Amino acid sequence: MFKKIPAIALLAFTLPASALAAVNLNVSLGDSIKPVTHVATGSLYGLTETLPSDITKDVAPLKPNVFLSPARSGSGRQQGIGGAFLVAPRVESIGAKIQIRLADVLPGWPYKFQNMNHWKNEVTSVINDKLKSNNKNFDGYEIWNEPDGTWKNENGDFNSVLWKQTYDLIRQLDPTAKIIGPSYSYYNSSRMDAFVKYCSQNNCMPDVISWHQWGSANFVNTVESYRSIEKKYNVSPRPFSINEYSSEEHSEEGCPGVSVPFIAKFERYGVESAMISWWFVPLPGRLGSLLTSNNERGGGWWLYKWYGDMSGYMAKVTPPTTRATA
């Protein structure tokens, strides 16, 4: 019996016509990887209270997965608009989830951290609001954002001061919630090794491992590096949240030719959620960079619409290389 196979299984290996004769691409229709999940169709600050203006028209067709939103927005916060509790009701009916970025309760860049008492009070307030919310489409808590650049040494050791104490607070107040981190600005094996070592020894491993990915070329090597660290410290395999991703050239963010390799690799290598970054527009409420500054559909929107239309199972594909950029 034939299965309905999404074309995305093949997308990452489009080659020039001159090279096709020399390439062997093996496709096993009887060996599916998993159902297509549209993991890559999320965005950083992609929603606000009012944008996109037409959720049914401009968001629902993409089959969005998870959006990353600030825990709070407004005066004195990192983001002026688009808070998690304001945008969650807009997309719950279309099956989209909201990942809560706790660090955005603070102002400034790097974040203006005051002290742990202030931080814990803010986090507790967010958790309480989530627990009493009528909306049930919250994906989890991202504890911090890019600690390799936004956590100041004078605040103390990130792992023991910020991460461990916040982790324990979440487990106390919302014990079944998904905890996501460390959300480094880019993957660094030695930094990740130190983080996983600490967490494995102090009972504070995140449920989902996250980092930001600039360019798709090194993604497979990165996954292999992280999996080796898990084995080193006897940590059970975690799913991934690539909660900011973009071309190394932000002007190409969301463009079809750049997005296709990301989508294929994220689907293939166990990514749970992925969010297009927003630096090219750069305005919140534009689905990353899929909508223009005037809230009009760009070329990338149509690629993700095509991706959203895919259903069924991914066929097992053995390409000539899994490490190519395209």
XYZ file of C-alpha atoms in Angstrom:
326
model
C 0.000 0.000 0.000
C 1.446 3.353 -0.978
C 1.928 6.043 1.636
C 1.437 9.714 1.022
C 4.999 11.032 1.121
C 5.750 14.753 1.533
C 8.206 16.087 -1.000
C 10.175 17.752 1.776
C 12.104 14.516 2.222
C 13.875 15.321 -1.015
C 14.056 19.082 -0.953
C 17.466 19.538 0.619
C 19.285 17.847 -2.200
C 18.354 19.799 -5.290
C 21.413 19.944 -7.521
C 22.324 21.576 -10.814
C 21.230 19.606 -13.868
C 24.874 19.060 -14.862
C 25.481 17.130 -11.637
C 22.428 14.886 -11.625
C 23.931 12.080 -13.679
C 26.690 11.517 -11.119
C 24.470 11.516 -8.033
C 22.835 8.522 -6.348
C 19.803 9.418 -4.264
C 18.161 6.434 -2.603
C 14.520 6.711 -1.546
C 12.859 3.944 0.450
C 9.078 4.295 0.224
C 8.621 1.380 2.601
C 10.681 2.965 5.383
C 9.135 6.178 6.640
C 10.920 8.374 9.198
C 7.927 9.982 10.872
C 4.826 11.998 10.062
C 5.531 15.447 8.703
C 5.254 17.873 11.605
C 5.946 21.334 10.132
C 8.512 21.851 12.897
C 10.220 24.684 11.009
C 7.107 26.836 10.699
C 7.510 29.041 13.724
C 8.977 32.479 14.236
C 10.605 34.735 16.773
C 8.238 37.556 17.770
C 6.194 36.576 14.725
C 2.914 37.567 16.349
C 1.666 40.686 18.085
C -1.705 41.668 19.503
C -2.797 42.884 16.064
C -0.363 41.430 13.495
C -0.623 39.554 11.260
C -3.991 41.199 10.947
C -5.736 38.176 9.418
C -4.806 34.942 11.197
C -7.078 32.826 9.008
C -5.635 34.202 5.782
C -1.950 34.710 6.552
C -1.097 32.338 9.412
C -3.371 29.283 9.359
C -2.341 28.138 5.835
C 1.257 27.683 7.030
C 0.215 25.095 9.663
C 2.332 26.968 12.233
C 4.047 24.948 14.903
C 5.492 27.063 17.740
C 5.969 30.812 18.064
C 8.507 32.290 20.469
C 7.070 35.241 22.375
C 8.197 37.466 25.250
C 6.730 36.523 28.618
C 5.771 40.159 29.114
C 5.727 43.139 26.801
C 5.296 46.873 27.214
C 7.072 49.586 29.159
C 10.075 48.308 31.098
C 10.263 45.059 29.115
C 12.631 43.905 26.389
C 9.842 43.969 23.805
C 7.205 46.676 23.587
C 4.473 44.478 22.119
C 3.593 40.835 21.476
C 3.531 39.363 24.991
C 2.824 35.631 25.246
C -0.493 36.012 27.050
C -1.689 38.540 24.478
C -0.894 36.445 21.395
C -1.741 32.927 22.592
C -5.521 33.421 22.192
C -5.037 34.534 18.595
C -3.603 31.222 17.408
C -4.913 28.548 19.747
C -7.755 27.633 17.394
C -5.335 26.900 14.537
C -3.200 24.568 16.644
C -0.179 26.832 17.152
C 1.705 26.919 20.448
C 3.557 29.703 22.253
C 7.011 29.253 23.753
C 7.450 31.741 26.614
C 10.756 33.643 26.700
C 11.182 34.462 30.384
C 14.248 36.667 29.929
C 12.159 39.247 28.094
C 10.486 40.309 31.342
C 13.651 42.399 31.750
C 14.495 45.547 29.776
C 17.557 46.311 27.681
C 20.087 44.464 25.583
C 21.988 42.868 27.172
C 19.248 42.306 29.709
C 19.351 44.557 32.767
C 19.353 41.904 35.451
C 18.834 43.295 38.971
C 19.076 40.409 41.428
C 17.675 36.943 41.984
C 14.850 38.071 44.255
C 13.545 40.455 41.595
C 13.995 37.813 38.900
C 12.193 35.105 40.875
C 9.284 37.430 41.596
C 8.938 38.181 37.888
C 9.132 34.508 36.918
C 6.632 33.543 39.595
C 4.201 36.142 38.260
C 4.526 34.731 34.726
C 4.021 31.156 35.912
C 0.944 32.115 37.902
C -0.558 33.842 34.876
C 0.123 30.796 32.753
C -1.469 28.465 35.295
C -4.652 30.516 35.516
C -4.854 31.226 31.782
C -7.804 29.886 29.828
C -5.431 29.212 26.943
C -3.784 25.795 26.838
C -1.464 26.317 23.880
C 1.719 27.179 25.776
C 4.687 25.125 24.614
C 7.017 25.693 27.568
C 9.349 28.126 29.291
C 12.606 29.245 27.704
C 14.545 30.324 30.791
C 17.072 32.706 29.231
C 18.112 34.030 25.838
C 21.703 33.893 24.549
C 23.447 33.717 27.930
C 26.823 33.593 26.173
C 26.329 37.271 25.358
C 23.587 38.591 27.642
C 24.527 37.217 31.064
C 27.137 39.368 32.785
C 29.909 37.719 34.777
C 29.360 40.079 37.693
C 25.956 38.458 38.207
C 27.666 35.185 39.065
C 27.911 31.828 37.358
C 25.050 31.425 34.887
C 24.551 27.700 35.426
C 24.399 27.738 39.232
C 22.971 31.200 39.857
C 20.398 31.748 37.113
C 19.704 28.415 35.461
C 19.527 26.049 38.444
C 17.480 28.359 40.667
C 15.009 29.204 37.904
C 14.704 25.563 36.898
C 13.903 24.576 40.487
C 11.350 27.394 40.787
C 9.522 26.254 37.651
C 9.534 22.639 38.814
C 8.082 23.754 42.156
C 5.302 25.930 40.749
C 4.514 24.221 37.424
C 6.022 20.742 37.736
C 4.808 19.295 34.437
C 5.861 22.275 32.320
C 8.422 21.910 29.559
C 11.712 23.689 30.304
C 13.784 24.844 27.332
C 17.390 26.002 27.137
C 20.145 27.103 27.213
C 19.399 29.017 23.949
C 22.980 29.959 23.161
C 23.449 32.490 20.376
C 25.267 29.771 18.453
C 26.366 26.222 19.176
C 29.748 25.888 20.871
C 30.727 22.355 21.863
C 32.833 23.253 24.908
C 30.194 25.629 26.254
C 27.441 23.052 25.725
C 29.587 20.362 27.319
C 29.987 22.453 30.476
C 26.249 23.167 30.583
C 25.189 19.535 30.159
C 27.801 18.378 32.666
C 26.504 20.809 35.268
C 22.843 20.026 34.608
C 23.355 16.273 34.642
C 25.150 16.501 37.981
C 22.656 18.912 39.551
C 19.312 17.523 38.391
C 18.407 20.440 36.137
C 18.593 19.171 32.557
C 16.143 20.982 30.292
C 13.410 18.928 28.687
C 14.330 20.452 25.330
C 17.808 21.596 24.283
C 17.927 24.866 22.379
C 20.412 26.996 20.516
C 20.333 29.467 17.630
C 21.414 28.361 14.174
C 22.917 30.768 11.624
C 23.266 28.948 8.320
C 22.325 25.318 7.760
C 25.687 23.981 6.562
C 27.013 22.864 9.948
C 23.746 21.696 11.456
C 24.350 17.943 11.104
C 27.811 18.220 12.683
C 26.252 20.192 15.511
C 23.605 17.555 16.176
C 26.256 14.844 16.242
C 28.373 16.902 18.623
C 25.490 17.409 21.032
C 24.468 13.743 20.944
C 28.036 12.768 21.854
C 27.860 15.092 24.875
C 24.625 13.444 26.032
C 26.294 10.043 25.866
C 29.350 11.351 27.691
C 27.226 12.360 30.695
C 24.640 9.564 30.405
C 21.810 11.961 29.565
C 18.761 10.615 27.763
C 18.337 12.110 24.260
C 16.540 15.445 24.262
C 14.524 16.958 21.422
C 15.794 20.229 19.978
C 14.302 23.692 19.733
C 16.195 25.841 17.244
C 14.339 28.864 18.512
C 16.069 31.327 16.221
C 17.314 30.403 12.773
C 18.384 32.371 9.739
C 20.792 32.558 6.876
C 24.176 33.929 7.859
C 23.146 36.863 5.687
C 20.064 38.293 7.362
C 18.951 39.854 4.085
C 18.198 36.295 2.900
C 16.162 35.405 5.975
C 13.047 33.460 5.058
C 14.001 33.232 1.376
C 13.032 29.904 -0.228
C 16.548 28.885 -1.304
C 17.871 29.457 2.201
C 14.891 27.950 4.016
C 14.659 24.620 2.172
C 17.848 23.092 3.679
C 16.791 24.189 7.146
C 13.333 22.648 6.767
C 14.615 19.321 5.466
C 17.306 18.936 8.124
C 15.049 20.016 10.968
C 12.440 17.452 9.937
C 15.053 14.737 9.561
C 17.149 15.228 12.710
C 14.662 15.345 15.542
C 13.991 19.065 15.863
C 10.835 19.666 17.877
C 10.361 23.336 17.049
C 12.170 26.005 15.049
C 11.573 29.721 14.757
C 12.589 31.971 11.884
C 14.406 34.994 13.270
C 13.228 38.529 12.599
C 16.356 40.561 11.925
C 15.767 41.320 8.252
C 12.356 42.982 8.496
C 12.995 43.710 11.527
C 9.538 44.177 12.958
C 7.456 41.936 15.213
C 4.272 40.436 13.825
C 5.692 39.525 10.397
C 6.122 35.753 10.913
C 9.873 36.194 11.071
C 10.517 37.701 7.666
C 7.792 35.920 5.715
C 5.645 39.039 5.620
C 6.961 42.409 4.502
C 7.039 45.562 6.592
C 3.639 46.353 5.057
C 2.287 42.988 6.200
C 2.247 41.615 2.652
C 3.238 38.083 1.691
C 6.845 37.682 0.593
C 8.308 34.883 -1.499
C 9.168 32.908 1.627
C 5.535 32.866 2.700
C 4.636 30.812 -0.368
C 7.364 28.269 0.334
C 6.088 27.781 3.872
C 2.548 27.578 2.528
C 3.706 24.729 0.273
C 5.395 23.128 3.265
C 2.198 23.555 5.274
C 0.221 21.784 2.562
C 2.367 18.657 2.930
C 0.952 15.742 4.864
C 1.597 12.053 5.351
C 4.967 10.523 6.186
C 8.541 11.375 5.339
C 10.248 8.709 3.250
C 13.729 7.599 4.255
C 16.146 9.279 1.860
C 19.849 8.551 1.615
C 21.479 11.519 -0.133
C 25.046 11.710 -1.440
C 25.857 13.841 1.604
C 23.892 15.042 4.623
C 26.248 17.951 5.250
C 25.631 20.071 2.184
C 24.199 23.533 2.453
C 21.605 22.754 -0.215
